PDB file of C-alpha atoms in Angstrom:
ATOM      1  CA  ARG A  62      24.286 -18.624  10.149  1.00  0.00           C
ATOM      2  CA  LEU A  63      21.764 -18.625   7.551  1.00  0.00           C
ATOM      3  CA  GLY A  64      21.638 -22.518   6.782  1.00  0.00           C
ATOM      4  CA  ASP A  65      19.194 -24.260   4.999  1.00  0.00           C
ATOM      5  CA  VAL A  66      15.580 -22.460   3.587  1.00  0.00           C
ATOM      6  CA  THR A  67      13.503 -25.558   3.872  1.00  0.00           C
ATOM      7  CA  ASN A  68      13.588 -26.403   7.323  1.00  0.00           C
ATOM      8  CA  GLY A  69      14.998 -23.533   9.053  1.00  0.00           C
ATOM      9  CA  MET A  70      17.567 -26.162  10.579  1.00  0.00           C
ATOM     10  CA  THR A  71      21.409 -26.680  11.477  1.00  0.00           C
ATOM     11  CA  PRO A  72      22.861 -30.227   9.786  1.00  0.00           C
ATOM     12  CA  ASN A  73      23.997 -30.150  14.155  1.00  0.00           C
ATOM     13  CA  GLY A  74      19.837 -29.617  14.643  1.00  0.00           C
ATOM     14  CA  GLU A  75      20.587 -25.440  15.731  1.00  0.00           C
ATOM     15  CA  GLU A  76      17.864 -23.178  14.358  1.00  0.00           C
ATOM     16  CA  THR A  77      19.098 -20.853  11.672  1.00  0.00           C
ATOM     17  CA  LEU A  78      18.565 -17.380  10.856  1.00  0.00           C
ATOM     18  CA  LEU A  79      16.570 -17.839   8.012  1.00  0.00           C
ATOM     19  CA  GLY A  80      14.342 -20.206  10.117  1.00  0.00           C
ATOM     20  CA  ARG A  81      13.927 -17.361  12.683  1.00  0.00           C
ATOM     21  CA  LEU A  82      13.227 -15.050  10.247  1.00  0.00           C
ATOM     22  CA  ALA A  83      10.703 -17.470   9.225  1.00  0.00           C
ATOM     23  CA  ALA A  84       9.217 -18.011  12.532  1.00  0.00           C
ATOM     24  CA  ARG A  85       8.745 -14.900  12.760  1.00  0.00           C
ATOM     25  CA  LEU A  86       7.003 -13.792   9.775  1.00  0.00           C
ATOM     26  CA  ARG A  87       4.527 -16.667  10.742  1.00  0.00           C
ATOM     27  CA  GLN A  88       3.357 -15.380  13.393  1.00  0.00           C
ATOM     28  CA  LEU A  89       3.474 -11.606  12.473  1.00  0.00           C
ATOM     29  CA  GLU A  90       0.873 -13.561   9.722  1.00  0.00           C
ATOM     30  CA  ARG A  91      -1.130 -14.846  12.458  1.00  0.00           C
ATOM     31  CA  ARG A  92      -1.431 -11.631  14.555  1.00  0.00           C
ATOM     32  CA  ILE A  93      -2.553 -10.056  10.924  1.00  0.00           C
ATOM     33  CA  ASP A  94      -4.921 -13.037  10.366  1.00  0.00           C
ATOM     34  CA  ASP A  95      -6.412 -12.455  13.823  1.00  0.00           C
ATOM     35  CA  GLU A  96      -6.934  -8.787  13.570  1.00  0.00           C
ATOM     36  CA  SER A  97      -8.377  -9.027  10.470  1.00  0.00           C
ATOM     37  CA  ALA A  98     -10.937 -11.254  11.998  1.00  0.00           C
ATOM     38  CA  ALA A  99     -11.889  -9.342  14.163  1.00  0.00           C
ATOM     39  CA  LEU A 100     -11.833  -5.892  12.358  1.00  0.00           C
ATOM     40  CA  LEU A 101     -14.403  -8.131  10.214  1.00  0.00           C
ATOM     41  CA  SER A 102     -16.376  -9.244  12.756  1.00  0.00           C
ATOM     42  CA  ARG A 103     -17.278  -5.324  13.356  1.00  0.00           C
ATOM     43  CA  LEU A 104     -18.270  -3.846  10.182  1.00  0.00           C
ATOM     44  CA  THR A 105     -21.155  -2.553   9.876  1.00  0.00           C
ATOM     45  CA  ALA A 106     -23.595  -1.766   6.798  1.00  0.00           C
ATOM     46  CA  ARG A 107     -22.331   1.646   6.617  1.00  0.00           C
ATOM     47  CA  ASP A 108     -18.625   0.241   7.148  1.00  0.00           C
ATOM     48  CA  GLU A 109     -18.888  -1.740   3.838  1.00  0.00           C
ATOM     49  CA  GLU A 110     -20.124   1.238   2.125  1.00  0.00           C
ATOM     50  CA  LEU A 111     -17.517   3.019   2.312  1.00  0.00           C
ATOM     51  CA  LEU A 112     -15.579   0.356   1.603  1.00  0.00           C
ATOM     52  CA  ARG A 113     -16.780  -0.074  -1.601  1.00  0.00           C
ATOM     53  CA  SER A 114     -16.396   3.523  -2.026  1.00  0.00           C
ATOM     54  CA  ALA A 115     -12.840   3.755  -0.755  1.00  0.00           C
ATOM     55  CA  ARG A 116     -12.505   0.982  -2.841  1.00  0.00           C
ATOM     56  CA  ARG A 117     -13.778   2.944  -7.066  1.00  0.00           C
ATOM     57  CA  LEU A 118     -12.598   5.837  -5.131  1.00  0.00           C
ATOM     58  CA  TYR A 119      -9.015   4.244  -5.147  1.00  0.00           C
ATOM     59  CA  HIS A 120      -9.121   2.446  -8.424  1.00  0.00           C
ATOM     60  CA  ALA A 121      -9.948   5.926  -9.697  1.00  0.00           C
ATOM     61  CA  CYS A 122      -7.129   6.989  -8.147  1.00  0.00           C
ATOM     62  CA  SER A 123      -5.055   4.765 -10.309  1.00  0.00           C
ATOM     63  CA  VAL A 124      -6.697   5.346 -13.821  1.00  0.00           C
ATOM     64  CA  VAL A 125      -8.133   8.950 -13.442  1.00  0.00           C
ATOM     65  CA  PRO A 126      -4.082  11.253 -13.120  1.00  0.00           C
ATOM     66  CA  CYS A 127      -2.242   8.633 -15.475  1.00  0.00           C
ATOM     67  CA  LEU A 128      -5.347   9.532 -18.088  1.00  0.00           C
ATOM     68  CA  LEU A 129      -5.172  12.510 -17.881  1.00  0.00           C
ATOM     69  CA  TYR A 130      -1.334  13.203 -17.833  1.00  0.00           C
ATOM     70  CA  TYR A 131      -1.455  10.944 -21.143  1.00  0.00           C
ATOM     71  CA  LEU A 132      -3.905  14.069 -22.514  1.00  0.00           C
ATOM     72  CA  ARG A 133      -0.952  16.263 -21.762  1.00  0.00           C
ATOM     73  CA  THR A 134      -2.738  17.941 -18.663  1.00  0.00           C
ATOM     74  CA  SER A 135       0.483  18.265 -17.086  1.00  0.00           C
ATOM     75  CA  GLU A 136       3.275  18.284 -19.920  1.00  0.00           C
ATOM     76  CA  SER A 137       4.026  17.555 -23.754  1.00  0.00           C
ATOM     77  CA  PRO A 138       5.749  15.419 -24.557  1.00  0.00           C
ATOM     78  CA  THR A 139       4.775  12.592 -22.111  1.00  0.00           C
ATOM     79  CA  LYS A 140       6.996   9.289 -21.145  1.00  0.00           C
ATOM     80  CA  PHE A 141       5.882   6.260 -21.786  1.00  0.00           C
ATOM     81  CA  PRO A 142       5.804   3.875 -19.992  1.00  0.00           C
ATOM     82  CA  ALA A 143       6.192   5.804 -16.625  1.00  0.00           C
ATOM     83  CA  THR A 144       5.001   4.984 -12.975  1.00  0.00           C
ATOM     84  CA  ILE A 145       1.894   6.634 -11.145  1.00  0.00           C
ATOM     85  CA  SER A 146       4.614   8.238  -8.933  1.00  0.00           C
ATOM     86  CA  PHE A 147       5.996   9.675 -12.555  1.00  0.00           C
ATOM     87  CA  THR A 148       2.715  10.490 -13.584  1.00  0.00           C
ATOM     88  CA  ILE A 149       1.106  12.269 -11.002  1.00  0.00           C
ATOM     89  CA  ARG A 150       4.364  14.249  -9.689  1.00  0.00           C
ATOM     90  CA  LYS A 151       2.908  18.006 -10.990  1.00  0.00           C
ATOM     91  CA  GLY A 152      -0.463  19.788 -12.822  1.00  0.00           C
ATOM     92  CA  VAL A 153      -3.888  18.267 -13.322  1.00  0.00           C
ATOM     93  CA  PRO A 154      -2.859  14.725 -12.629  1.00  0.00           C
ATOM     94  CA  ARG A 155      -1.472  15.555  -9.325  1.00  0.00           C
ATOM     95  CA  TRP A 156      -4.319  17.458  -7.579  1.00  0.00           C
ATOM     96  CA  THR A 157      -6.631  14.883  -9.439  1.00  0.00           C
ATOM     97  CA  HIS A 158      -4.676  11.918  -7.593  1.00  0.00           C
ATOM     98  CA  HIS A 159      -4.567  13.839  -3.978  1.00  0.00           C
ATOM     99  CA  ALA A 160      -8.235  14.588  -3.818  1.00  0.00           C
ATOM    100  CA  LEU A 161      -9.248  11.091  -5.261  1.00  0.00           C
ATOM    101  CA  TRP A 162      -6.805   9.604  -2.633  1.00  0.00           C
ATOM    102  CA  LEU A 163      -8.071  11.506   0.249  1.00  0.00           C
ATOM    103  CA  ALA A 164     -11.511  11.120  -0.253  1.00  0.00           C
ATOM    104  CA  GLY A 165     -10.173   7.659  -0.373  1.00  0.00           C
ATOM    105  CA  TRP A 166      -8.862   7.205   2.634  1.00  0.00           C
ATOM    106  CA  ALA A 167     -11.857   9.426   4.160  1.00  0.00           C
ATOM    107  CA  CYS A 168     -13.966   6.488   3.708  1.00  0.00           C
ATOM    108  CA  MET A 169     -11.160   3.588   4.881  1.00  0.00           C
ATOM    109  CA  GLY A 170     -10.510   6.117   7.541  1.00  0.00           C
ATOM    110  CA  ARG A 171     -14.022   6.361   9.137  1.00  0.00           C
ATOM    111  CA  VAL A 172     -13.949   2.491   9.160  1.00  0.00           C
ATOM    112  CA  PHE A 173     -10.829   1.986  11.195  1.00  0.00           C
ATOM    113  CA  GLN A 174     -12.060   4.156  13.575  1.00  0.00           C
ATOM    114  CA  SER A 175     -15.418   2.332  14.063  1.00  0.00           C
ATOM    115  CA  ALA A 176     -14.481  -0.813  13.559  1.00  0.00           C
ATOM    116  CA  GLY A 177     -10.818  -1.141  13.697  1.00  0.00           C
ATOM    117  CA  SER A 178      -8.674  -2.179  17.209  1.00  0.00           C
ATOM    118  CA  ALA A 179      -5.636   0.346  18.660  1.00  0.00           C
ATOM    119  CA  ALA A 180      -3.263  -1.786  16.452  1.00  0.00           C
ATOM    120  CA  THR A 181      -5.093  -1.043  13.207  1.00  0.00           C
ATOM    121  CA  ARG A 182      -6.152   2.257  13.678  1.00  0.00           C
ATOM    122  CA  ARG A 183      -2.083   2.679  14.498  1.00  0.00           C
ATOM    123  CA  PHE A 184      -1.324   0.841  10.752  1.00  0.00           C
ATOM    124  CA  ALA A 185      -3.563   3.179   9.399  1.00  0.00           C
ATOM    125  CA  ALA A 186      -2.536   6.187  10.285  1.00  0.00           C
ATOM    126  CA  ALA A 187       1.155   4.939   9.632  1.00  0.00           C
ATOM    127  CA  MET A 188       0.378   3.500   6.208  1.00  0.00           C
ATOM    128  CA  PHE A 189      -1.831   7.237   5.376  1.00  0.00           C
ATOM    129  CA  ALA A 190       1.080   9.196   6.347  1.00  0.00           C
ATOM    130  CA  THR A 191       3.657   7.131   4.518  1.00  0.00           C
ATOM    131  CA  GLY A 192       1.605   7.694   1.751  1.00  0.00           C
ATOM    132  CA  ILE A 193       1.394  11.460   2.563  1.00  0.00           C
ATOM    133  CA  TRP A 194       5.206  11.743   3.236  1.00  0.00           C
ATOM    134  CA  THR A 195       5.313   9.639  -0.585  1.00  0.00           C
ATOM    135  CA  THR A 196       3.409  11.524  -2.996  1.00  0.00           C
ATOM    136  CA  PHE A 197       2.854  14.917  -1.197  1.00  0.00           C
ATOM    137  CA  ILE A 198       5.959  15.886   0.226  1.00  0.00           C
ATOM    138  CA  PHE A 199       8.780  13.957  -1.773  1.00  0.00           C
ATOM    139  CA  ARG A 200       6.736  13.861  -5.131  1.00  0.00           C
ATOM    140  CA  LEU A 201       8.945  12.582  -7.787  1.00  0.00           C
ATOM    141  CA  GLY A 202      11.266  14.937  -9.319  1.00  0.00           C
ATOM    142  CA  GLY A 203      12.159  16.967  -6.887  1.00  0.00           C
ATOM    143  CA  GLY A 204      15.529  16.448  -6.657  1.00  0.00           C
ATOM    144  CA  LEU A 205      18.413  13.570  -5.815  1.00  0.00           C
ATOM    145  CA  LEU A 206      17.604  13.952  -2.336  1.00  0.00           C
ATOM    146  CA  SER A 207      13.616  14.224  -2.548  1.00  0.00           C
ATOM    147  CA  ASP A 208      13.553  11.376  -4.561  1.00  0.00           C
ATOM    148  CA  ALA A 209      15.383   9.285  -1.898  1.00  0.00           C
ATOM    149  CA  ALA A 210      13.236  10.005   0.153  1.00  0.00           C
ATOM    150  CA  HIS A 211      10.358   9.174  -2.090  1.00  0.00           C
ATOM    151  CA  LEU A 212      11.786   5.500  -2.698  1.00  0.00           C
ATOM    152  CA  LEU A 213      11.533   4.818   0.471  1.00  0.00           C
ATOM    153  CA  GLY A 214       8.659   6.064   0.984  1.00  0.00           C
ATOM    154  CA  ALA A 215       7.413   4.258  -1.852  1.00  0.00           C
ATOM    155  CA  ALA A 216       8.719   0.942  -0.797  1.00  0.00           C
ATOM    156  CA  ALA A 217       7.268   1.579   2.840  1.00  0.00           C
ATOM    157  CA  TYR A 218       3.833   1.940   1.472  1.00  0.00           C
ATOM    158  CA  MET A 219       3.919  -1.218  -1.007  1.00  0.00           C
ATOM    159  CA  VAL A 220       5.007  -3.156   2.146  1.00  0.00           C
ATOM    160  CA  ASP A 221       2.377  -1.558   4.054  1.00  0.00           C
ATOM    161  CA  HIS A 222       0.092  -2.817   1.136  1.00  0.00           C
ATOM    162  CA  GLU A 223       0.366  -6.212   1.792  1.00  0.00           C
ATOM    163  CA  VAL A 224      -0.461  -5.810   5.227  1.00  0.00           C
ATOM    164  CA  LEU A 225      -3.653  -4.026   4.393  1.00  0.00           C
ATOM    165  CA  LEU A 226      -4.340  -6.684   1.671  1.00  0.00           C
ATOM    166  CA  ARG A 227      -4.303  -9.091   4.296  1.00  0.00           C
ATOM    167  CA  LEU A 228      -6.161  -7.289   7.359  1.00  0.00           C
ATOM    168  CA  TRP A 229      -9.166  -6.824   4.618  1.00  0.00           C
ATOM    169  CA  ALA A 230      -9.222 -10.766   3.677  1.00  0.00           C
ATOM    170  CA  VAL A 231      -8.401  -9.931   0.310  1.00  0.00           C
ATOM    171  CA  ALA A 232      -8.552 -13.247  -1.678  1.00  0.00           C
ATOM    172  CA  PRO A 233      -5.123 -14.131  -2.507  1.00  0.00           C
ATOM    173  CA  PRO A 234      -5.035 -14.465  -6.329  1.00  0.00           C
ATOM    174  CA  TYR A 235      -5.826 -10.677  -5.948  1.00  0.00           C
ATOM    175  CA  ARG A 236      -2.566 -10.743  -3.643  1.00  0.00           C
ATOM    176  CA  ALA A 237      -0.786 -12.029  -5.672  1.00  0.00           C
ATOM    177  CA  ALA A 238      -1.137 -10.507  -8.365  1.00  0.00           C
ATOM    178  CA  PHE A 239      -0.623  -7.072  -6.685  1.00  0.00           C
ATOM    179  CA  ARG A 240       3.176  -9.137  -5.977  1.00  0.00           C
ATOM    180  CA  ALA A 241       3.700  -9.952  -9.656  1.00  0.00           C
ATOM    181  CA  SER A 242       2.800  -5.625 -10.296  1.00  0.00           C
ATOM    182  CA  LEU A 243       5.394  -4.411  -8.132  1.00  0.00           C
ATOM    183  CA  GLY A 244       7.662  -6.958  -9.401  1.00  0.00           C
ATOM    184  CA  VAL A 245       7.178  -5.719 -12.385  1.00  0.00           C
ATOM    185  CA  LEU A 246       8.005  -2.852 -10.889  1.00  0.00           C
ATOM    186  CA  LEU A 247      11.212  -3.645  -9.675  1.00  0.00           C
ATOM    187  CA  ALA A 248      12.322  -5.086 -12.611  1.00  0.00           C
ATOM    188  CA  ALA A 249      11.552  -2.001 -14.717  1.00  0.00           C
TER     189      ALA A 249
END
């Protein structure tokens, strides 16, 4: 039974499926928060510098390829509005995105390597692989099966971002803004 969402219990006092799911999610959040505290406590000044570089590269990765796309370096006419996946599927925007994204991961990967636990290093490796799957191997516009693989990878990569933002202790308003942008994407 799904049961009451507010307390996770059925009227006769049994735990519901939603209650068990909510308890598991809280347990997972505590584990991520514990990993986050340990990770952050091991950061060196060099790690913090690498994270700032990674952040700048990721921000550029979100903006520069899009600008290049709308400057018609890959096709004309362009589509507006368009997702990041659409704007980076070919040409100069694609290769610019890949270079910036890989450079960002090189910086962040070094930090996970030096300060991360085995669990956070595995998470980072899985997230990196999901990004490769989504934008390098199964880029949007490759046909029905490729597009389906891309959409599955993109969904997983968005969930990975939720974990990553929590691991790096990104402030809740920024995490909420990320979720809102995801909601806009899903609604579009």
